[in-house]
Amino acid sequence: MNLNYTALTSDGSAIKGKGAYDSIQSLFEDLASQDMILLKYTHNKYLSTEEIQNLFLPKVKRPDIVEFCDSLSSMVGSGLPLIDSIESIKDTIKIKRLRIALEKVIMEVKRGSTLSGAFAESPTVFPDILIFFCNIGEETGTLQDALKNTAEHLKKVDDIVSQTKRALIYPAFVISAMGAVMFFWLFFVLPRLVETFHDINVTLPDITMKLVKFVAFSRQNWYIYPGVVLVFMALIFLMRRFEPTKIFLAHTILKIPIAGELLKYSSLTIFFSNMALMLRSGVTLTRTFEVLETTFKNPAIKSITAKIRQSTSSGNSLLDAFTRAKFFDAITLRMISVGESTGTLDQRLNYLADTYQEKTSRFVDVMGKMIEPIVMALSGGLFVFIVVSLIGPVYDLVSQLGGG
């Protein structure tokens, strides 16, 4: 709840303040920790100007959290008190949303909350994996390592996401540009050419006439196309509301050539990296899979993780659980088998994470080289199509005029 309050300080002066508190008792305790006495308070039912401004602030990006975790890990490791460390970092941060979130973290820690609990108060800023590993670090006394491991993990995730985006940006741009060219030729150039040819009684090829009919139909019934798109989007939305169809769609996407493979490789990199990190931190296998279920948004990966968790909870070995998932290749199963039998599972999982990250990077490079000839072929095909259907009649007209 948002509260406005007036409090009495130790020197006898009254000050006004405001803040978000779970209860009135939390407000009492917060003021008491600062040697202040609550005089009166009111509920603030409306968003303040500052809170409205916060809604439009840019999101905190993953590299910003990586830098924060690295800095905090170094300061905590050097023996600097936690609150002093966070305050020092806050003073150097230029991102307003993160600075506001850190002010809230400092306030929560001063009230007696744990660092993980303070991070949890700002879920839109601090990722779940940071909260989880901070909780483990606080319980085991290895907060510095927890922050460092989180930074390394988030950096790896950011690299994978950046590679995936980089691989998809170029084809998306080329397809959009080609679509714009086709649209321009069909709906602006073609009608004018057809009118000119009709005026001078030039016979148009069949392919050109078919294009003319298509353009005329599209202009008269333009509402059909957005209608089809809306129906398709509504169908996808309805299918995603039901868990079985949502999982089916996610599995189907993973089977799409190139894009599906890239998504699978990047997901497995994050999967094995997370798993290795948690097992190395002393997290139980069951708890590891529970956290992995919440980490992934992809329904296919979530369902596979749930199946593995249920299988291992029933007493099956990890190898059996991975085999029954029918999702992992032979090399992955062999590494799981070796790691499980020799007690070096976290090392084998790290190896798999590095392997899939290397596959992702190599796949991005290869895909970039594959796309160039494909784009050239598509561009050439489009050029031939335009020449045959649109420029061909112009050439025939010029030839006739020259012969006449």
CSV table of C-alpha atoms in Angstrom, one decimal:
chain,number,residue,atom,x,y,z
A,1,MET,CA,0.0,0.0,0.0
A,2,ASN,CA,1.1,3.6,-0.7
A,3,LEU,CA,1.2,5.7,2.4
A,4,ASN,CA,1.8,9.4,3.1
A,5,TYR,CA,3.0,10.0,6.7
A,6,THR,CA,4.2,12.6,9.1
A,7,ALA,CA,6.9,11.5,11.6
A,8,LEU,CA,8.7,13.1,14.6
A,9,THR,CA,12.5,12.9,14.5
A,10,SER,CA,14.8,12.6,17.5
A,11,ASP,CA,15.5,16.3,17.5
A,12,GLY,CA,11.8,17.1,17.8
A,13,SER,CA,11.1,18.3,14.3
A,14,ALA,CA,8.3,16.9,12.1
A,15,ILE,CA,9.0,15.6,8.6
A,16,LYS,CA,6.7,14.3,5.9
A,17,GLY,CA,7.3,11.3,3.7
A,18,LYS,CA,5.8,8.7,1.5
A,19,GLY,CA,6.4,5.1,0.5
A,20,ALA,CA,5.1,1.7,-0.3
A,21,TYR,CA,4.6,-0.6,2.7
A,22,ASP,CA,3.1,-4.0,3.2
A,23,SER,CA,1.3,-2.9,6.3
A,24,ILE,CA,1.1,-0.1,8.9
A,25,GLN,CA,3.3,-2.2,11.1
A,26,SER,CA,6.0,-2.1,8.4
A,27,LEU,CA,5.8,1.7,8.5
A,28,PHE,CA,6.1,1.7,12.3
A,29,GLU,CA,9.2,-0.6,12.1
A,30,ASP,CA,10.8,1.4,9.4
A,31,LEU,CA,10.5,4.7,11.2
A,32,ALA,CA,11.6,3.1,14.5
A,33,SER,CA,14.8,1.9,12.8
A,34,GLN,CA,15.5,5.5,12.0
A,35,ASP,CA,14.7,6.8,15.5
A,36,MET,CA,11.4,8.4,14.4
A,37,ILE,CA,7.9,8.2,15.7
A,38,LEU,CA,4.8,8.1,13.5
A,39,LEU,CA,2.4,11.0,14.1
A,40,LYS,CA,-0.2,10.4,11.4
A,41,TYR,CA,-0.6,8.7,8.0
A,42,THR,CA,-3.0,8.6,5.1
A,43,HIS,CA,-3.5,6.1,2.3
A,44,ASN,CA,-2.5,7.4,-1.1
A,45,LYS,CA,-5.0,5.9,-3.6
A,46,TYR,CA,-3.6,7.6,-6.6
A,47,LEU,CA,-0.3,7.3,-8.4
A,48,SER,CA,2.0,10.2,-7.7
A,49,THR,CA,3.6,12.1,-10.5
A,50,GLU,CA,6.9,10.4,-9.8
A,51,GLU,CA,5.2,6.9,-10.0
A,52,ILE,CA,3.6,7.8,-13.3
A,53,GLN,CA,7.0,8.9,-14.7
A,54,ASN,CA,8.5,5.6,-13.5
A,55,LEU,CA,6.0,3.8,-15.7
A,56,PHE,CA,7.5,5.3,-18.8
A,57,LEU,CA,11.2,4.9,-17.8
A,58,PRO,CA,13.3,2.7,-20.1
A,59,LYS,CA,13.6,-0.9,-19.0
A,60,VAL,CA,16.8,-2.1,-17.3
A,61,LYS,CA,18.7,-4.2,-19.7
A,62,ARG,CA,20.5,-7.4,-19.0
A,63,PRO,CA,24.1,-5.9,-19.4
A,64,ASP,CA,23.2,-3.3,-16.7
A,65,ILE,CA,22.4,-6.1,-14.2
A,66,VAL,CA,25.6,-7.9,-15.2
A,67,GLU,CA,27.6,-4.8,-14.4
A,68,PHE,CA,25.8,-4.3,-11.2
A,69,CYS,CA,26.4,-7.9,-10.0
A,70,ASP,CA,30.1,-7.7,-11.0
A,71,SER,CA,30.5,-4.5,-9.0
A,72,LEU,CA,28.6,-5.7,-6.0
A,73,SER,CA,30.5,-9.0,-5.9
A,74,SER,CA,33.8,-7.2,-6.0
A,75,MET,CA,32.8,-4.8,-3.2
A,76,VAL,CA,31.4,-7.5,-1.0
A,77,GLY,CA,34.5,-9.6,-1.5
A,78,SER,CA,36.7,-6.7,-0.4
A,79,GLY,CA,34.9,-6.5,2.9
A,80,LEU,CA,32.8,-3.4,2.4
A,81,PRO,CA,29.4,-3.6,4.2
A,82,LEU,CA,26.5,-4.5,2.0
A,83,ILE,CA,24.5,-1.3,2.3
A,84,ASP,CA,27.6,0.9,1.8
A,85,SER,CA,28.4,-1.2,-1.3
A,86,ILE,CA,24.9,-0.8,-2.9
A,87,GLU,CA,24.9,3.0,-2.0
A,88,SER,CA,28.3,3.4,-3.7
A,89,ILE,CA,27.1,1.6,-6.8
A,90,LYS,CA,23.8,3.6,-6.9
A,91,ASP,CA,25.6,6.9,-6.9
A,92,THR,CA,27.4,5.9,-10.2
A,93,ILE,CA,24.4,4.5,-12.0
A,94,LYS,CA,22.8,6.7,-14.7
A,95,ILE,CA,19.8,4.5,-15.4
A,96,LYS,CA,17.0,6.0,-13.4
A,97,ARG,CA,14.8,2.9,-13.1
A,98,LEU,CA,17.7,0.9,-11.7
A,99,ARG,CA,18.7,3.7,-9.4
A,100,ILE,CA,15.2,3.9,-8.0
A,101,ALA,CA,15.1,0.1,-7.5
A,102,LEU,CA,18.4,0.2,-5.6
A,103,GLU,CA,17.0,2.9,-3.3
A,104,LYS,CA,14.2,0.6,-2.5
A,105,VAL,CA,16.6,-2.3,-2.0
A,106,ILE,CA,18.6,-0.2,0.5
A,107,MET,CA,15.5,0.7,2.3
A,108,GLU,CA,14.3,-2.9,2.6
A,109,VAL,CA,17.8,-4.1,3.8
A,110,LYS,CA,17.8,-1.4,6.4
A,111,ARG,CA,14.4,-2.7,7.6
A,112,GLY,CA,16.0,-6.1,8.1
A,113,SER,CA,15.1,-7.8,4.9
A,114,THR,CA,17.5,-10.1,3.2
A,115,LEU,CA,19.2,-9.0,-0.1
A,116,SER,CA,17.3,-11.6,-2.1
A,117,GLY,CA,14.0,-10.5,-0.4
A,118,ALA,CA,14.8,-6.8,-1.3
A,119,PHE,CA,15.5,-7.8,-4.9
A,120,ALA,CA,12.2,-9.6,-5.0
A,121,GLU,CA,10.4,-6.3,-4.3
A,122,SER,CA,11.4,-5.1,-7.7
A,123,PRO,CA,10.7,-8.1,-10.0
A,124,THR,CA,10.6,-6.0,-13.2
A,125,VAL,CA,14.2,-4.9,-12.6
A,126,PHE,CA,16.0,-7.8,-11.0
A,127,PRO,CA,15.7,-11.2,-12.7
A,128,ASP,CA,14.5,-14.4,-10.9
A,129,ILE,CA,17.9,-16.1,-11.3
A,130,LEU,CA,19.6,-13.2,-9.4
A,131,ILE,CA,17.0,-13.5,-6.6
A,132,PHE,CA,17.4,-17.3,-6.4
A,133,PHE,CA,21.2,-17.3,-6.3
A,134,CYS,CA,21.4,-14.5,-3.8
A,135,ASN,CA,19.1,-16.6,-1.6
A,136,ILE,CA,21.5,-19.6,-1.9
A,137,GLY,CA,24.5,-17.3,-1.3
A,138,GLU,CA,22.9,-15.9,1.9
A,139,GLU,CA,22.1,-19.4,3.2
A,140,THR,CA,25.6,-20.8,2.5
A,141,GLY,CA,27.6,-17.6,3.2
A,142,THR,CA,28.8,-17.4,-0.4
A,143,LEU,CA,27.1,-14.2,-1.5
A,144,GLN,CA,30.1,-13.0,-3.4
A,145,ASP,CA,30.3,-16.2,-5.5
A,146,ALA,CA,26.5,-16.1,-6.0
A,147,LEU,CA,26.7,-12.6,-7.5
A,148,LYS,CA,29.7,-13.5,-9.6
A,149,ASN,CA,28.1,-16.6,-10.9
A,150,THR,CA,24.9,-14.7,-11.7
A,151,ALA,CA,26.8,-12.1,-13.6
A,152,GLU,CA,28.6,-14.8,-15.7
A,153,HIS,CA,25.4,-16.6,-16.4
A,154,LEU,CA,23.5,-13.4,-17.4
A,155,LYS,CA,26.4,-12.4,-19.7
A,156,LYS,CA,26.3,-15.8,-21.4
A,157,VAL,CA,22.5,-15.5,-21.8
A,158,ASP,CA,22.9,-12.0,-23.3
A,159,ASP,CA,25.5,-13.3,-25.8
A,160,ILE,CA,23.1,-16.0,-26.9
A,161,VAL,CA,20.2,-13.6,-27.3
A,162,SER,CA,22.4,-11.1,-29.2
A,163,GLN,CA,23.7,-13.8,-31.5
A,164,THR,CA,20.1,-15.0,-32.2
A,165,LYS,CA,18.9,-11.5,-32.9
A,166,ARG,CA,21.9,-10.8,-35.1
A,167,ALA,CA,21.1,-13.9,-37.2
A,168,LEU,CA,17.5,-13.0,-37.7
A,169,ILE,CA,17.8,-9.2,-38.3
A,170,TYR,CA,19.3,-9.5,-41.8
A,171,PRO,CA,16.8,-11.9,-43.4
A,172,ALA,CA,13.9,-10.0,-41.7
A,173,PHE,CA,15.2,-6.8,-43.3
A,174,VAL,CA,15.7,-8.3,-46.7
A,175,ILE,CA,12.2,-9.9,-46.7
A,176,SER,CA,10.6,-6.6,-45.6
A,177,ALA,CA,12.5,-4.7,-48.3
A,178,MET,CA,11.5,-7.2,-51.0
A,179,GLY,CA,7.9,-7.1,-49.9
A,180,ALA,CA,7.9,-3.3,-50.1
A,181,VAL,CA,9.3,-3.4,-53.6
A,182,MET,CA,6.7,-5.9,-54.7
A,183,PHE,CA,3.9,-3.8,-53.1
A,184,PHE,CA,5.1,-0.6,-54.8
A,185,TRP,CA,5.3,-2.3,-58.3
A,186,LEU,CA,2.0,-4.0,-58.0
A,187,PHE,CA,-0.2,-1.3,-56.6
A,188,PHE,CA,1.5,1.9,-58.0
A,189,VAL,CA,3.5,1.1,-61.1
A,190,LEU,CA,1.4,-1.6,-62.7
A,191,PRO,CA,-2.0,0.2,-62.8
A,192,ARG,CA,-0.4,3.2,-64.5
A,193,LEU,CA,1.4,1.0,-67.1
A,194,VAL,CA,-1.8,-0.9,-67.8
A,195,GLU,CA,-3.7,2.3,-68.4
A,196,THR,CA,-1.0,3.5,-70.8
A,197,PHE,CA,-1.0,0.2,-72.7
A,198,HIS,CA,-4.8,0.2,-73.0
A,199,ASP,CA,-4.8,3.7,-74.4
A,200,ILE,CA,-2.4,2.7,-77.2
A,201,ASN,CA,-4.0,-0.8,-77.7
A,202,VAL,CA,-1.0,-2.9,-76.7
A,203,THR,CA,-1.8,-6.6,-75.9
A,204,LEU,CA,-0.5,-7.5,-72.5
A,205,PRO,CA,0.9,-11.0,-71.6
A,206,ASP,CA,-1.3,-13.4,-69.6
A,207,ILE,CA,0.9,-13.2,-66.5
A,208,THR,CA,0.4,-9.4,-66.6
A,209,MET,CA,-3.3,-9.7,-67.0
A,210,LYS,CA,-3.5,-12.1,-64.0
A,211,LEU,CA,-1.6,-9.6,-61.9
A,212,VAL,CA,-4.0,-6.8,-63.0
A,213,LYS,CA,-7.0,-8.9,-61.9
A,214,PHE,CA,-5.3,-9.7,-58.6
A,215,VAL,CA,-4.5,-6.0,-57.9
A,216,ALA,CA,-8.1,-5.0,-58.8
A,217,PHE,CA,-9.5,-7.7,-56.5
A,218,SER,CA,-7.2,-6.7,-53.7
A,219,ARG,CA,-8.3,-3.0,-54.0
A,220,GLN,CA,-12.0,-3.9,-54.0
A,221,ASN,CA,-11.7,-6.4,-51.2
A,222,TRP,CA,-8.8,-5.0,-49.2
A,223,TYR,CA,-10.5,-5.7,-45.9
A,224,ILE,CA,-10.1,-9.5,-46.5
A,225,TYR,CA,-6.4,-9.4,-45.8
A,226,PRO,CA,-6.5,-7.7,-42.4
A,227,GLY,CA,-9.5,-9.9,-41.6
A,228,VAL,CA,-7.5,-13.0,-42.4
A,229,VAL,CA,-4.6,-11.8,-40.2
A,230,LEU,CA,-6.9,-11.0,-37.3
A,231,VAL,CA,-8.6,-14.4,-37.6
A,232,PHE,CA,-5.2,-16.1,-37.7
A,233,MET,CA,-4.0,-14.1,-34.6
A,234,ALA,CA,-7.2,-14.9,-32.8
A,235,LEU,CA,-6.8,-18.6,-33.6
A,236,ILE,CA,-3.2,-18.6,-32.3
A,237,PHE,CA,-4.4,-16.7,-29.2
A,238,LEU,CA,-7.1,-19.2,-28.5
A,239,MET,CA,-4.8,-22.1,-29.0
A,240,ARG,CA,-2.2,-20.7,-26.7
A,241,ARG,CA,-4.8,-20.5,-23.9
A,242,PHE,CA,-5.0,-24.3,-23.8
A,243,GLU,CA,-1.9,-25.9,-22.4
A,244,PRO,CA,-1.8,-28.9,-24.8
A,245,THR,CA,-2.1,-26.8,-28.0
A,246,LYS,CA,0.3,-24.2,-26.6
A,247,ILE,CA,2.9,-27.0,-26.1
A,248,PHE,CA,2.2,-28.4,-29.5
A,249,LEU,CA,2.7,-25.0,-31.2
A,250,ALA,CA,6.0,-24.6,-29.3
A,251,HIS,CA,7.3,-28.0,-30.4
A,252,THR,CA,6.2,-27.2,-33.9
A,253,ILE,CA,8.3,-24.0,-33.9
A,254,LEU,CA,11.3,-25.9,-32.7
A,255,LYS,CA,11.0,-28.2,-35.8
A,256,ILE,CA,11.1,-25.3,-38.3
A,257,PRO,CA,14.3,-25.5,-40.3
A,258,ILE,CA,17.1,-23.1,-39.4
A,259,ALA,CA,15.0,-20.8,-37.0
A,260,GLY,CA,13.8,-23.8,-35.0
A,261,GLU,CA,17.3,-25.3,-34.7
A,262,LEU,CA,18.8,-21.9,-33.7
A,263,LEU,CA,16.1,-21.6,-31.0
A,264,LYS,CA,16.7,-25.1,-29.8
A,265,TYR,CA,20.5,-24.7,-29.5
A,266,SER,CA,20.2,-21.4,-27.6
A,267,SER,CA,17.6,-22.8,-25.2
A,268,LEU,CA,19.7,-25.9,-24.5
A,269,THR,CA,22.7,-23.6,-23.8
A,270,ILE,CA,20.7,-21.7,-21.2
A,271,PHE,CA,19.2,-25.0,-19.9
A,272,PHE,CA,22.6,-26.8,-19.2
A,273,SER,CA,24.3,-23.6,-18.1
A,274,ASN,CA,21.6,-23.0,-15.4
A,275,MET,CA,21.6,-26.6,-14.4
A,276,ALA,CA,25.4,-26.8,-14.0
A,277,LEU,CA,25.4,-23.5,-12.0
A,278,MET,CA,22.7,-24.7,-9.6
A,279,LEU,CA,24.2,-28.1,-9.0
A,280,ARG,CA,27.6,-26.6,-8.4
A,281,SER,CA,26.0,-24.3,-5.8
A,282,GLY,CA,24.6,-27.2,-3.9
A,283,VAL,CA,21.0,-27.0,-5.1
A,284,THR,CA,19.2,-30.4,-5.1
A,285,LEU,CA,18.2,-32.0,-8.4
A,286,THR,CA,14.5,-31.6,-7.8
A,287,ARG,CA,14.8,-28.0,-6.8
A,288,THR,CA,17.0,-27.4,-9.9
A,289,PHE,CA,14.3,-28.5,-12.2
A,290,GLU,CA,11.7,-26.6,-10.4
A,291,VAL,CA,13.7,-23.4,-10.9
A,292,LEU,CA,14.3,-24.3,-14.6
A,293,GLU,CA,10.6,-24.6,-15.1
A,294,THR,CA,10.1,-21.0,-14.0
A,295,THR,CA,13.2,-19.8,-15.9
A,296,PHE,CA,11.9,-20.7,-19.4
A,297,LYS,CA,9.0,-19.0,-21.1
A,298,ASN,CA,9.0,-21.5,-24.0
A,299,PRO,CA,6.2,-24.0,-23.3
A,300,ALA,CA,8.0,-26.8,-25.0
A,301,ILE,CA,11.2,-26.5,-22.8
A,302,LYS,CA,9.0,-26.0,-19.7
A,303,SER,CA,7.1,-29.2,-20.5
A,304,ILE,CA,10.3,-31.2,-21.1
A,305,THR,CA,11.7,-29.9,-17.8
A,306,ALA,CA,8.6,-30.8,-16.0
A,307,LYS,CA,8.7,-34.4,-17.4
A,308,ILE,CA,12.3,-34.8,-16.3
A,309,ARG,CA,11.5,-33.5,-12.8
A,310,GLN,CA,8.6,-35.8,-12.4
A,311,SER,CA,10.6,-38.8,-13.7
A,312,THR,CA,13.6,-38.2,-11.3
A,313,SER,CA,11.2,-37.5,-8.4
A,314,SER,CA,9.7,-41.0,-9.1
A,315,GLY,CA,13.0,-42.6,-8.5
A,316,ASN,CA,14.3,-42.9,-12.1
A,317,SER,CA,17.9,-42.0,-12.9
A,318,LEU,CA,18.7,-38.8,-14.7
A,319,LEU,CA,19.7,-40.6,-17.8
A,320,ASP,CA,16.3,-42.4,-17.9
A,321,ALA,CA,14.5,-39.1,-17.4
A,322,PHE,CA,16.4,-37.4,-20.3
A,323,THR,CA,15.9,-40.4,-22.5
A,324,ARG,CA,12.2,-40.6,-22.0
A,325,ALA,CA,11.9,-36.9,-22.8
A,326,LYS,CA,12.8,-37.8,-26.5
A,327,PHE,CA,14.3,-34.4,-27.0
A,328,PHE,CA,18.0,-34.8,-26.5
A,329,ASP,CA,20.6,-36.2,-28.9
A,330,ALA,CA,22.9,-39.1,-28.3
A,331,ILE,CA,25.9,-37.0,-27.3
A,332,THR,CA,23.9,-35.2,-24.6
A,333,LEU,CA,22.6,-38.5,-23.2
A,334,ARG,CA,26.2,-39.9,-23.2
A,335,MET,CA,27.5,-36.9,-21.2
A,336,ILE,CA,24.6,-37.2,-18.7
A,337,SER,CA,25.4,-40.9,-18.3
A,338,VAL,CA,29.1,-40.3,-17.7
A,339,GLY,CA,28.5,-37.4,-15.4
A,340,GLU,CA,25.9,-39.4,-13.3
A,341,SER,CA,28.1,-42.5,-13.0
A,342,THR,CA,31.3,-40.7,-12.2
A,343,GLY,CA,29.9,-37.9,-9.9
A,344,THR,CA,31.1,-35.2,-12.3
A,345,LEU,CA,27.6,-34.1,-13.5
A,346,ASP,CA,28.2,-30.4,-13.1
A,347,GLN,CA,31.4,-30.6,-15.2
A,348,ARG,CA,29.6,-32.6,-18.0
A,349,LEU,CA,26.7,-30.1,-18.0
A,350,ASN,CA,29.2,-27.2,-18.3
A,351,TYR,CA,30.7,-29.1,-21.3
A,352,LEU,CA,27.3,-29.4,-22.9
A,353,ALA,CA,26.5,-25.7,-22.3
A,354,ASP,CA,29.8,-24.7,-23.9
A,355,THR,CA,29.1,-27.1,-26.8
A,356,TYR,CA,25.7,-25.8,-27.5
A,357,GLN,CA,26.9,-22.2,-27.2
A,358,GLU,CA,29.6,-23.0,-29.8
A,359,LYS,CA,27.0,-24.6,-32.0
A,360,THR,CA,24.8,-21.5,-31.7
A,361,SER,CA,27.7,-19.2,-32.6
A,362,ARG,CA,28.7,-21.5,-35.5
A,363,PHE,CA,25.1,-21.8,-36.7
A,364,VAL,CA,24.8,-18.0,-36.7
A,365,ASP,CA,27.9,-17.6,-38.8
A,366,VAL,CA,26.9,-20.4,-41.2
A,367,MET,CA,23.4,-19.0,-41.5
A,368,GLY,CA,24.8,-15.6,-42.4
A,369,LYS,CA,26.7,-17.1,-45.2
A,370,MET,CA,23.8,-19.3,-46.3
A,371,ILE,CA,21.4,-16.3,-46.4
A,372,GLU,CA,23.5,-14.3,-48.9
A,373,PRO,CA,23.0,-16.7,-51.9
A,374,ILE,CA,19.4,-17.3,-50.9
A,375,VAL,CA,18.7,-13.6,-50.9
A,376,MET,CA,20.5,-13.2,-54.2
A,377,ALA,CA,18.4,-16.0,-55.7
A,378,LEU,CA,15.2,-14.5,-54.4
A,379,SER,CA,16.2,-11.0,-55.6
A,380,GLY,CA,17.0,-12.4,-59.0
A,381,GLY,CA,13.7,-14.2,-59.2
A,382,LEU,CA,11.9,-11.1,-58.3
A,383,PHE,CA,13.8,-9.1,-60.9
A,384,VAL,CA,12.9,-11.7,-63.6
A,385,PHE,CA,9.3,-11.7,-62.5
A,386,ILE,CA,9.1,-7.9,-62.8
A,387,VAL,CA,10.9,-7.9,-66.2
A,388,VAL,CA,8.5,-10.6,-67.6
A,389,SER,CA,5.3,-9.2,-66.3
A,390,LEU,CA,5.8,-5.5,-66.3
A,391,ILE,CA,8.8,-4.4,-68.4
A,392,GLY,CA,8.3,-7.0,-71.1
A,393,PRO,CA,5.3,-5.1,-72.6
A,394,VAL,CA,7.3,-1.9,-72.5
A,395,TYR,CA,10.1,-3.5,-74.5
A,396,ASP,CA,7.6,-4.9,-77.1
A,397,LEU,CA,6.0,-1.4,-77.4
A,398,VAL,CA,9.4,0.2,-78.1
A,399,SER,CA,10.3,-2.5,-80.6
A,400,GLN,CA,7.0,-2.0,-82.5
A,401,LEU,CA,7.5,1.8,-82.5
A,402,GLY,CA,11.1,1.3,-83.8
A,403,GLY,CA,9.9,-1.1,-86.5
A,404,GLY,CA,7.2,1.2,-87.5
